[in-house]
Amino acid sequence: MAVQIQGTWIEEDKQVIHINAWFLQTWIDPRLTWDHKDYGGLKNVHFGDHEVWQPGIVLYNNADVTKVDPYGNTDLVVEADGTVWWVPPTTLRAECPLDVTYWPYDSQTCGLYLGSWTRHGYHIDIQLYRNKSEVISGWFMKHTHSWQFLGGQLSVKIKEYPTASLRYVMLQMIVGFSRVSPIFTYTVVFPAIVVSALTLMQFVLPMREPRRLMLGCVSLLLTLMHLVYLVSVVPTLSDSVPIVVKFFGQTLAVTVVSVGVSATLLRLTDTRQPTISFAPPIALKTLLTGPLGTILFLRQYTDKVGMSGGAAEDGEVLEETRPTSHHYEWLLVAAAVDRIAVLAFIATFFITFIAYVAAV
């Protein structure tokens, strides 16, 4: 047996692969032999489909249970020595679980398993034609439906049942494909870069700058809109989650933290509102005024903890606060959350970038 693929595509929403192929099957039927000298040198005869015995090889992991026979209605050629040649056009529709971790630059590997539905290996012994294991791409093969055929391998698998003294022979076909969809570069990659830039710009602005809150809301809206778009184009039945979806989800979380910090600081520095009379937990305060505060560059805040007067932050002069206020302590906490959020976002961005570069 041999296979030459002429076309293929994947139904991503159903996780089903379609393969159009020419399926070479050849066998020897001792009942169909003759001496060509007795028949005027006739060396071969054409028979219609199902006019002679056929092995009945079907697809085991068939995704279309209503269509068991995948072969086209074509003639068979029988030679004088009993060799039968049959190369029908075949449409295989098989289940293929997708791994969309690296979507939209993902590659997929699908397995198709063929064999006799009713006959064991002592009746039908499947073998590779001339021991060739490579799946050939045909003359009409091209990039179709955003997928490129990478190649495939054929192998014969044997399942033994010692208690029943039976063996079943199966043809395994493993094929690989890679996604070819340049449009996603403009609809997924570029928007991800823009959202990343907007998110980083939030952390460049002073924490109590009202424009930072506005920029954060814009970034939050764009991230939500793009997540909605990704839901409509990413296969939802897969067990894996694309890295790009995780990235937008993490960006959403970081943006929410940034907006929350900005809104909280605007509330803390609003002199029209009552001051905060309770302090952060002592353990948290001790942690942030120690080595962690140095790592997060919180020196300008730790120096003012416990003071009642105003001080400069990002080049701005703060107004005098009341002695009973714990503004600076809460400013320290907010600044720490802000720093941790930006570090988490930068780490997420580079991890995502490295993962995609390694995949491509």
mmCIF file of C-alpha atoms in Angstrom:
data_model
loop_
_atom_site.group_PDB
_atom_site.id
_atom_site.type_symbol
_atom_site.label_atom_id
_atom_site.label_comp_id
_atom_site.label_asym_id
_atom_site.label_seq_id
_atom_site.Cartn_x
_atom_site.Cartn_y
_atom_site.Cartn_z
ATOM 1 C CA MET A 1 0.000 0.000 0.000
ATOM 2 C CA ALA A 2 1.099 3.572 -0.692
ATOM 3 C CA VAL A 3 -0.451 7.029 -0.344
ATOM 4 C CA GLN A 4 -0.057 10.169 -2.444
ATOM 5 C CA ILE A 5 -1.731 13.227 -0.908
ATOM 6 C CA GLN A 6 -3.351 15.691 -3.319
ATOM 7 C CA GLY A 7 -4.941 18.129 -0.896
ATOM 8 C CA THR A 8 -5.660 18.656 2.764
ATOM 9 C CA TRP A 9 -7.269 21.009 5.244
ATOM 10 C CA ILE A 10 -8.310 21.032 8.890
ATOM 11 C CA GLU A 11 -11.691 21.852 10.386
ATOM 12 C CA GLU A 12 -10.354 23.546 13.500
ATOM 13 C CA ASP A 13 -13.715 24.064 15.165
ATOM 14 C CA LYS A 14 -14.372 20.289 14.974
ATOM 15 C CA GLN A 15 -10.733 19.103 15.209
ATOM 16 C CA VAL A 16 -11.119 17.052 12.042
ATOM 17 C CA ILE A 17 -8.571 16.651 9.256
ATOM 18 C CA HIS A 18 -9.592 16.198 5.611
ATOM 19 C CA ILE A 19 -7.183 14.455 3.241
ATOM 20 C CA ASN A 20 -7.702 13.958 -0.484
ATOM 21 C CA ALA A 21 -5.312 11.282 -1.706
ATOM 22 C CA TRP A 22 -4.622 8.595 -4.254
ATOM 23 C CA PHE A 23 -4.555 5.327 -2.362
ATOM 24 C CA LEU A 24 -2.487 2.640 -4.086
ATOM 25 C CA GLN A 25 -3.588 -0.897 -3.235
ATOM 26 C CA THR A 26 -2.229 -3.945 -4.962
ATOM 27 C CA TRP A 27 -2.634 -7.652 -4.247
ATOM 28 C CA ILE A 28 -2.545 -11.022 -6.008
ATOM 29 C CA ASP A 29 -5.772 -12.886 -6.716
ATOM 30 C CA PRO A 30 -4.933 -16.442 -7.921
ATOM 31 C CA ARG A 31 -8.439 -16.781 -9.366
ATOM 32 C CA LEU A 32 -7.735 -14.013 -11.881
ATOM 33 C CA THR A 33 -4.858 -15.537 -13.824
ATOM 34 C CA TRP A 34 -4.553 -16.565 -17.470
ATOM 35 C CA ASP A 35 -2.004 -17.281 -20.133
ATOM 36 C CA HIS A 36 -1.897 -14.166 -22.267
ATOM 37 C CA LYS A 37 -0.748 -16.272 -25.236
ATOM 38 C CA ASP A 38 -4.114 -18.026 -25.235
ATOM 39 C CA TYR A 39 -5.943 -14.700 -25.510
ATOM 40 C CA GLY A 40 -4.108 -12.933 -28.271
ATOM 41 C CA GLY A 41 -1.456 -11.423 -26.016
ATOM 42 C CA LEU A 42 -4.009 -9.841 -23.656
ATOM 43 C CA LYS A 43 -1.949 -8.951 -20.580
ATOM 44 C CA ASN A 44 -4.413 -6.947 -18.495
ATOM 45 C CA VAL A 45 -8.131 -6.450 -18.081
ATOM 46 C CA HIS A 46 -10.115 -3.587 -16.523
ATOM 47 C CA PHE A 47 -12.863 -4.383 -14.035
ATOM 48 C CA GLY A 48 -15.414 -2.071 -12.533
ATOM 49 C CA ASP A 49 -15.544 -1.244 -8.845
ATOM 50 C CA HIS A 50 -16.719 -4.217 -6.744
ATOM 51 C CA GLU A 51 -16.686 -6.595 -9.751
ATOM 52 C CA VAL A 52 -13.748 -8.434 -8.184
ATOM 53 C CA TRP A 53 -12.694 -9.052 -4.615
ATOM 54 C CA GLN A 54 -11.341 -6.032 -2.725
ATOM 55 C CA PRO A 55 -9.596 -5.977 0.680
ATOM 56 C CA GLY A 56 -12.050 -3.525 2.251
ATOM 57 C CA ILE A 57 -9.503 -1.304 4.011
ATOM 58 C CA VAL A 58 -11.284 1.449 5.966
ATOM 59 C CA LEU A 59 -10.348 4.305 8.288
ATOM 60 C CA TYR A 60 -10.638 3.314 11.942
ATOM 61 C CA ASN A 61 -10.637 6.825 13.445
ATOM 62 C CA ASN A 62 -13.210 8.041 10.950
ATOM 63 C CA ALA A 63 -14.848 11.333 11.929
ATOM 64 C CA ASP A 64 -17.820 10.714 9.616
ATOM 65 C CA VAL A 65 -19.570 7.574 10.863
ATOM 66 C CA THR A 66 -22.170 7.832 8.093
ATOM 67 C CA LYS A 67 -19.533 7.214 5.418
ATOM 68 C CA VAL A 68 -17.459 4.110 6.047
ATOM 69 C CA ASP A 69 -16.218 3.556 2.471
ATOM 70 C CA PRO A 70 -13.875 6.469 1.624
ATOM 71 C CA TYR A 71 -12.973 5.386 -1.925
ATOM 72 C CA GLY A 72 -14.084 6.758 -5.255
ATOM 73 C CA ASN A 73 -15.789 4.531 -7.826
ATOM 74 C CA THR A 74 -12.867 3.681 -10.135
ATOM 75 C CA ASP A 75 -11.828 0.675 -12.220
ATOM 76 C CA LEU A 76 -9.321 -1.964 -11.189
ATOM 77 C CA VAL A 77 -6.582 -3.280 -13.473
ATOM 78 C CA VAL A 78 -5.873 -7.032 -13.343
ATOM 79 C CA GLU A 79 -2.732 -8.457 -14.941
ATOM 80 C CA ALA A 80 -2.374 -11.951 -16.359
ATOM 81 C CA ASP A 81 -0.396 -13.217 -13.367
ATOM 82 C CA GLY A 82 -3.268 -12.267 -11.023
ATOM 83 C CA THR A 83 -1.808 -8.973 -9.795
ATOM 84 C CA VAL A 84 -4.593 -6.472 -9.111
ATOM 85 C CA TRP A 85 -3.930 -2.715 -9.171
ATOM 86 C CA TRP A 86 -6.371 -0.271 -7.668
ATOM 87 C CA VAL A 87 -5.614 3.442 -7.198
ATOM 88 C CA PRO A 88 -8.889 5.093 -6.180
ATOM 89 C CA PRO A 89 -9.193 8.760 -5.225
ATOM 90 C CA THR A 90 -9.824 8.784 -1.493
ATOM 91 C CA THR A 91 -11.292 11.284 0.934
ATOM 92 C CA LEU A 92 -10.241 10.610 4.511
ATOM 93 C CA ARG A 93 -11.914 12.542 7.309
ATOM 94 C CA ALA A 94 -10.248 11.708 10.606
ATOM 95 C CA GLU A 95 -10.296 13.017 14.138
ATOM 96 C CA CYS A 96 -7.185 15.046 14.972
ATOM 97 C CA PRO A 97 -6.794 16.659 18.417
ATOM 98 C CA LEU A 98 -5.100 20.035 17.997
ATOM 99 C CA ASP A 99 -2.363 21.575 20.114
ATOM 100 C CA VAL A 100 -2.792 25.348 19.745
ATOM 101 C CA THR A 101 -0.153 26.372 22.297
ATOM 102 C CA TYR A 102 1.821 28.309 19.679
ATOM 103 C CA TRP A 103 -1.161 29.552 17.698
ATOM 104 C CA PRO A 104 -1.055 31.271 15.167
ATOM 105 C CA TYR A 105 2.403 29.813 14.390
ATOM 106 C CA ASP A 106 1.506 26.271 15.351
ATOM 107 C CA SER A 107 2.221 22.953 13.685
ATOM 108 C CA GLN A 108 -0.033 19.932 13.959
ATOM 109 C CA THR A 109 0.603 16.205 13.748
ATOM 110 C CA CYS A 110 -2.303 13.915 12.944
ATOM 111 C CA GLY A 111 -2.538 10.143 12.935
ATOM 112 C CA LEU A 112 -4.754 8.088 10.623
ATOM 113 C CA TYR A 113 -5.252 4.376 11.190
ATOM 114 C CA LEU A 114 -6.511 2.046 8.463
ATOM 115 C CA GLY A 115 -7.223 -1.644 8.306
ATOM 116 C CA SER A 116 -9.798 -4.300 7.565
ATOM 117 C CA TRP A 117 -13.032 -3.972 9.490
ATOM 118 C CA THR A 118 -13.824 -7.703 9.626
ATOM 119 C CA ARG A 119 -10.730 -9.691 8.599
ATOM 120 C CA HIS A 120 -7.731 -10.449 10.805
ATOM 121 C CA GLY A 121 -4.086 -10.503 9.794
ATOM 122 C CA TYR A 122 -4.090 -14.125 8.678
ATOM 123 C CA HIS A 123 -6.636 -13.188 6.003
ATOM 124 C CA ILE A 124 -5.256 -9.771 5.016
ATOM 125 C CA ASP A 125 -1.610 -8.921 5.627
ATOM 126 C CA ILE A 126 -1.010 -5.219 4.979
ATOM 127 C CA GLN A 127 2.453 -4.328 3.660
ATOM 128 C CA LEU A 128 4.094 -1.135 2.424
ATOM 129 C CA TYR A 129 4.501 -0.902 -1.336
ATOM 130 C CA ARG A 130 8.188 -1.554 -2.099
ATOM 131 C CA ASN A 131 8.859 -0.936 1.628
ATOM 132 C CA LYS A 132 8.524 2.811 1.091
ATOM 133 C CA SER A 133 7.314 4.545 4.242
ATOM 134 C CA GLU A 134 7.153 8.125 2.959
ATOM 135 C CA VAL A 135 3.808 9.769 2.241
ATOM 136 C CA ILE A 136 4.176 11.504 -1.126
ATOM 137 C CA SER A 137 2.709 14.911 -1.923
ATOM 138 C CA GLY A 138 0.970 14.826 -5.289
ATOM 139 C CA TRP A 139 1.040 17.047 -8.347
ATOM 140 C CA PHE A 140 -1.983 19.028 -7.241
ATOM 141 C CA MET A 141 -0.760 19.575 -3.695
ATOM 142 C CA LYS A 142 -0.543 23.214 -2.646
ATOM 143 C CA HIS A 143 -1.169 25.452 0.335
ATOM 144 C CA THR A 144 -4.862 25.140 1.014
ATOM 145 C CA HIS A 145 -7.018 26.497 3.783
ATOM 146 C CA SER A 146 -4.034 28.130 5.548
ATOM 147 C CA TRP A 147 -2.139 24.853 6.034
ATOM 148 C CA GLN A 148 1.120 23.612 4.522
ATOM 149 C CA PHE A 149 1.820 19.885 4.276
ATOM 150 C CA LEU A 150 5.128 19.074 5.989
ATOM 151 C CA GLY A 151 5.302 15.378 5.134
ATOM 152 C CA GLY A 152 4.213 12.050 6.492
ATOM 153 C CA GLN A 153 5.252 8.518 7.317
ATOM 154 C CA LEU A 154 3.589 5.140 6.837
ATOM 155 C CA SER A 155 4.120 2.169 9.110
ATOM 156 C CA VAL A 156 2.488 -1.187 9.718
ATOM 157 C CA LYS A 157 1.313 -2.011 13.233
ATOM 158 C CA ILE A 158 0.444 -5.515 14.405
ATOM 159 C CA LYS A 159 -1.783 -6.282 17.363
ATOM 160 C CA GLU A 160 -1.486 -9.812 18.723
ATOM 161 C CA TYR A 161 -4.206 -11.627 20.669
ATOM 162 C CA PRO A 162 -2.490 -14.809 21.979
ATOM 163 C CA THR A 163 -5.574 -16.174 23.729
ATOM 164 C CA ALA A 164 -7.499 -16.154 20.457
ATOM 165 C CA SER A 165 -4.469 -16.971 18.262
ATOM 166 C CA LEU A 166 -5.264 -13.918 16.143
ATOM 167 C CA ARG A 167 -3.312 -10.957 14.862
ATOM 168 C CA TYR A 168 -4.676 -7.752 13.379
ATOM 169 C CA VAL A 169 -2.658 -5.635 10.973
ATOM 170 C CA MET A 170 -3.138 -1.890 10.735
ATOM 171 C CA LEU A 171 -1.636 0.813 8.512
ATOM 172 C CA GLN A 172 -0.619 3.891 10.492
ATOM 173 C CA MET A 173 -0.211 7.183 8.632
ATOM 174 C CA ILE A 174 1.304 10.132 10.524
ATOM 175 C CA VAL A 175 1.132 13.486 8.724
ATOM 176 C CA GLY A 176 2.318 16.947 9.734
ATOM 177 C CA PHE A 177 1.079 20.427 8.856
ATOM 178 C CA SER A 178 2.063 23.992 9.679
ATOM 179 C CA ARG A 179 -0.241 26.988 9.691
ATOM 180 C CA VAL A 180 0.295 29.542 6.922
ATOM 181 C CA SER A 181 -1.722 32.607 7.883
ATOM 182 C CA PRO A 182 0.124 35.930 7.480
ATOM 183 C CA ILE A 183 -3.069 37.846 8.281
ATOM 184 C CA PHE A 184 -2.630 36.959 11.965
ATOM 185 C CA THR A 185 0.598 38.945 12.007
ATOM 186 C CA TYR A 186 -1.491 42.085 11.530
ATOM 187 C CA THR A 187 -4.523 41.074 13.594
ATOM 188 C CA VAL A 188 -2.766 39.418 16.552
ATOM 189 C CA VAL A 189 0.957 40.207 16.735
ATOM 190 C CA PHE A 190 0.872 43.936 15.951
ATOM 191 C CA PRO A 191 -2.059 44.616 18.325
ATOM 192 C CA ALA A 192 -0.180 42.718 21.043
ATOM 193 C CA ILE A 193 2.804 45.024 20.549
ATOM 194 C CA VAL A 194 0.570 48.114 20.682
ATOM 195 C CA VAL A 195 -1.169 46.957 23.861
ATOM 196 C CA SER A 196 2.225 46.178 25.407
ATOM 197 C CA ALA A 197 3.482 49.665 24.575
ATOM 198 C CA LEU A 198 0.380 51.291 26.086
ATOM 199 C CA THR A 199 0.719 49.183 29.219
ATOM 200 C CA LEU A 200 4.362 50.164 29.662
ATOM 201 C CA MET A 201 3.516 53.834 29.095
ATOM 202 C CA GLN A 202 1.231 53.684 32.123
ATOM 203 C CA PHE A 203 4.168 52.853 34.363
ATOM 204 C CA VAL A 204 6.285 55.652 32.890
ATOM 205 C CA LEU A 205 3.786 58.286 34.023
ATOM 206 C CA PRO A 206 3.720 59.341 37.705
ATOM 207 C CA MET A 207 1.449 57.139 39.777
ATOM 208 C CA ARG A 208 -0.827 60.023 40.764
ATOM 209 C CA GLU A 209 -1.063 61.471 37.269
ATOM 210 C CA PRO A 210 -4.758 61.514 36.164
ATOM 211 C CA ARG A 211 -3.691 60.860 32.567
ATOM 212 C CA ARG A 212 -2.209 57.566 33.698
ATOM 213 C CA LEU A 213 -5.636 56.469 34.872
ATOM 214 C CA MET A 214 -7.149 57.472 31.530
ATOM 215 C CA LEU A 215 -4.409 55.660 29.581
ATOM 216 C CA GLY A 216 -4.954 52.574 31.718
ATOM 217 C CA CYS A 217 -8.664 52.566 30.948
ATOM 218 C CA VAL A 218 -7.923 52.802 27.209
ATOM 219 C CA SER A 219 -5.438 49.918 27.454
ATOM 220 C CA LEU A 220 -7.960 47.911 29.470
ATOM 221 C CA LEU A 221 -10.643 48.425 26.826
ATOM 222 C CA LEU A 222 -8.309 47.450 23.960
ATOM 223 C CA THR A 223 -7.201 44.309 25.777
ATOM 224 C CA LEU A 224 -10.788 43.241 26.438
ATOM 225 C CA MET A 225 -11.763 43.850 22.808
ATOM 226 C CA HIS A 226 -8.847 41.776 21.569
ATOM 227 C CA LEU A 227 -9.641 38.928 23.930
ATOM 228 C CA VAL A 228 -13.156 38.873 22.485
ATOM 229 C CA TYR A 229 -11.658 38.744 18.978
ATOM 230 C CA LEU A 230 -9.343 35.867 19.931
ATOM 231 C CA VAL A 231 -12.277 33.853 21.243
ATOM 232 C CA SER A 232 -13.838 34.050 17.772
ATOM 233 C CA VAL A 233 -10.749 32.832 15.862
ATOM 234 C CA VAL A 234 -8.953 30.435 18.222
ATOM 235 C CA PRO A 235 -10.169 26.797 18.288
ATOM 236 C CA THR A 236 -12.073 26.458 21.542
ATOM 237 C CA LEU A 237 -12.248 22.647 21.694
ATOM 238 C CA SER A 238 -8.511 22.199 22.180
ATOM 239 C CA ASP A 239 -7.147 21.156 25.555
ATOM 240 C CA SER A 240 -4.330 23.714 25.288
ATOM 241 C CA VAL A 241 -4.469 27.501 25.618
ATOM 242 C CA PRO A 242 -2.478 29.632 23.141
ATOM 243 C CA ILE A 243 0.398 31.585 24.645
ATOM 244 C CA VAL A 244 -0.918 34.757 23.019
ATOM 245 C CA VAL A 245 -4.260 34.359 24.822
ATOM 246 C CA LYS A 246 -2.441 33.883 28.124
ATOM 247 C CA PHE A 247 -0.410 36.999 27.350
ATOM 248 C CA PHE A 248 -3.494 39.136 26.790
ATOM 249 C CA GLY A 249 -5.078 37.690 29.922
ATOM 250 C CA GLN A 250 -2.000 38.541 31.997
ATOM 251 C CA THR A 251 -1.842 41.980 30.394
ATOM 252 C CA LEU A 252 -5.450 42.482 31.429
ATOM 253 C CA ALA A 253 -4.573 41.605 35.031
ATOM 254 C CA VAL A 254 -1.561 43.955 35.081
ATOM 255 C CA THR A 255 -3.616 46.776 33.566
ATOM 256 C CA VAL A 256 -6.323 46.309 36.182
ATOM 257 C CA VAL A 257 -3.663 46.519 38.915
ATOM 258 C CA SER A 258 -2.213 49.686 37.377
ATOM 259 C CA VAL A 259 -5.633 51.317 37.093
ATOM 260 C CA GLY A 260 -6.425 50.287 40.656
ATOM 261 C CA VAL A 261 -3.170 51.751 41.980
ATOM 262 C CA SER A 262 -3.727 55.012 40.109
ATOM 263 C CA ALA A 263 -7.312 55.320 41.335
ATOM 264 C CA THR A 264 -6.262 54.526 44.922
ATOM 265 C CA LEU A 265 -3.491 57.115 44.894
ATOM 266 C CA LEU A 266 -5.800 59.773 43.497
ATOM 267 C CA ARG A 267 -8.139 58.952 46.359
ATOM 268 C CA LEU A 268 -5.343 59.123 48.942
ATOM 269 C CA THR A 269 -4.095 62.511 47.781
ATOM 270 C CA ASP A 270 -7.534 64.078 47.538
ATOM 271 C CA THR A 271 -7.525 66.646 50.357
ATOM 272 C CA ARG A 272 -11.296 66.869 50.205
ATOM 273 C CA GLN A 273 -11.566 63.301 51.481
ATOM 274 C CA PRO A 274 -10.916 62.157 55.063
ATOM 275 C CA THR A 275 -7.383 60.989 55.778
ATOM 276 C CA ILE A 276 -6.585 57.342 56.407
ATOM 277 C CA SER A 277 -6.209 56.829 60.135
ATOM 278 C CA PHE A 278 -5.047 53.192 60.086
ATOM 279 C CA ALA A 279 -1.644 51.942 59.000
ATOM 280 C CA PRO A 280 -0.706 48.977 56.789
ATOM 281 C CA PRO A 281 0.268 45.738 58.562
ATOM 282 C CA ILE A 282 3.581 46.080 60.376
ATOM 283 C CA ALA A 283 4.986 42.958 58.702
ATOM 284 C CA LEU A 284 4.243 44.396 55.247
ATOM 285 C CA LYS A 285 5.754 47.737 56.210
ATOM 286 C CA THR A 286 8.895 46.033 57.532
ATOM 287 C CA LEU A 287 9.215 43.969 54.351
ATOM 288 C CA LEU A 288 8.928 46.978 52.065
ATOM 289 C CA THR A 289 11.360 49.120 54.047
ATOM 290 C CA GLY A 290 13.955 46.339 53.966
ATOM 291 C CA PRO A 291 15.933 44.760 51.112
ATOM 292 C CA LEU A 292 12.784 44.254 49.025
ATOM 293 C CA GLY A 293 12.229 48.007 49.010
ATOM 294 C CA THR A 294 15.757 48.514 47.697
ATOM 295 C CA ILE A 295 15.220 45.934 44.950
ATOM 296 C CA LEU A 296 11.972 47.638 43.911
ATOM 297 C CA PHE A 297 13.561 51.121 43.989
ATOM 298 C CA LEU A 298 11.267 52.366 46.767
ATOM 299 C CA ARG A 299 13.870 54.499 48.525
ATOM 300 C CA GLN A 300 12.040 57.759 47.843
ATOM 301 C CA TYR A 301 9.001 56.321 49.641
ATOM 302 C CA THR A 302 10.750 54.470 52.483
ATOM 303 C CA ASP A 303 12.563 57.655 53.513
ATOM 304 C CA LYS A 304 9.236 59.379 54.111
ATOM 305 C CA VAL A 305 7.465 56.596 55.985
ATOM 306 C CA GLY A 306 6.490 57.856 59.416
ATOM 307 C CA MET A 307 6.865 61.540 58.455
ATOM 308 C CA SER A 308 3.921 63.875 58.432
ATOM 309 C CA GLY A 309 5.306 66.447 56.054
ATOM 310 C CA GLY A 310 5.187 66.499 52.288
ATOM 311 C CA ALA A 311 8.016 65.516 50.000
ATOM 312 C CA ALA A 312 8.751 65.331 46.291
ATOM 313 C CA GLU A 313 7.615 62.326 44.272
ATOM 314 C CA ASP A 314 8.562 62.137 40.609
ATOM 315 C CA GLY A 315 9.568 65.784 40.686
ATOM 316 C CA GLU A 316 6.261 66.961 42.157
ATOM 317 C CA VAL A 317 5.725 68.688 45.493
ATOM 318 C CA LEU A 318 3.156 67.145 47.799
ATOM 319 C CA GLU A 319 0.943 69.176 50.016
ATOM 320 C CA GLU A 320 1.241 68.996 53.791
ATOM 321 C CA THR A 321 -0.711 66.114 55.245
ATOM 322 C CA ARG A 322 -2.051 65.818 58.709
ATOM 323 C CA PRO A 323 0.067 64.127 61.416
ATOM 324 C CA THR A 324 -2.496 61.415 62.016
ATOM 325 C CA SER A 325 -2.421 60.364 58.362
ATOM 326 C CA HIS A 326 -0.658 57.253 57.137
ATOM 327 C CA HIS A 327 -0.501 58.503 53.560
ATOM 328 C CA TYR A 328 3.170 57.773 53.009
ATOM 329 C CA GLU A 329 2.878 54.259 54.325
ATOM 330 C CA TRP A 330 0.038 53.522 51.942
ATOM 331 C CA LEU A 331 1.930 55.293 49.150
ATOM 332 C CA LEU A 332 4.776 52.877 49.843
ATOM 333 C CA VAL A 333 2.431 49.891 49.543
ATOM 334 C CA ALA A 334 0.895 51.241 46.337
ATOM 335 C CA ALA A 335 4.321 51.915 44.836
ATOM 336 C CA ALA A 336 5.424 48.362 45.684
ATOM 337 C CA VAL A 337 2.346 46.894 44.001
ATOM 338 C CA ASP A 338 3.012 49.126 41.000
ATOM 339 C CA ARG A 339 6.641 48.021 40.709
ATOM 340 C CA ILE A 340 5.754 44.338 41.060
ATOM 341 C CA ALA A 341 3.074 44.710 38.371
ATOM 342 C CA VAL A 342 5.468 46.251 35.852
ATOM 343 C CA LEU A 343 8.122 43.606 36.562
ATOM 344 C CA ALA A 344 5.529 40.859 36.095
ATOM 345 C CA PHE A 345 4.421 42.397 32.807
ATOM 346 C CA ILE A 346 7.976 42.732 31.482
ATOM 347 C CA ALA A 347 8.712 39.119 32.460
ATOM 348 C CA THR A 348 5.501 37.958 30.769
ATOM 349 C CA PHE A 349 6.355 39.869 27.597
ATOM 350 C CA PHE A 350 9.848 38.399 27.292
ATOM 351 C CA ILE A 351 8.731 34.860 28.159
ATOM 352 C CA THR A 352 6.035 35.085 25.475
ATOM 353 C CA PHE A 353 8.508 36.494 22.954
ATOM 354 C CA ILE A 354 11.098 33.780 23.636
ATOM 355 C CA ALA A 355 8.450 31.041 23.436
ATOM 356 C CA TYR A 356 7.287 32.188 19.998
ATOM 357 C CA VAL A 357 10.807 32.701 18.675
ATOM 358 C CA ALA A 358 11.712 29.177 19.770
ATOM 359 C CA ALA A 359 8.589 27.788 18.084
ATOM 360 C CA VAL A 360 9.111 29.633 14.799
#
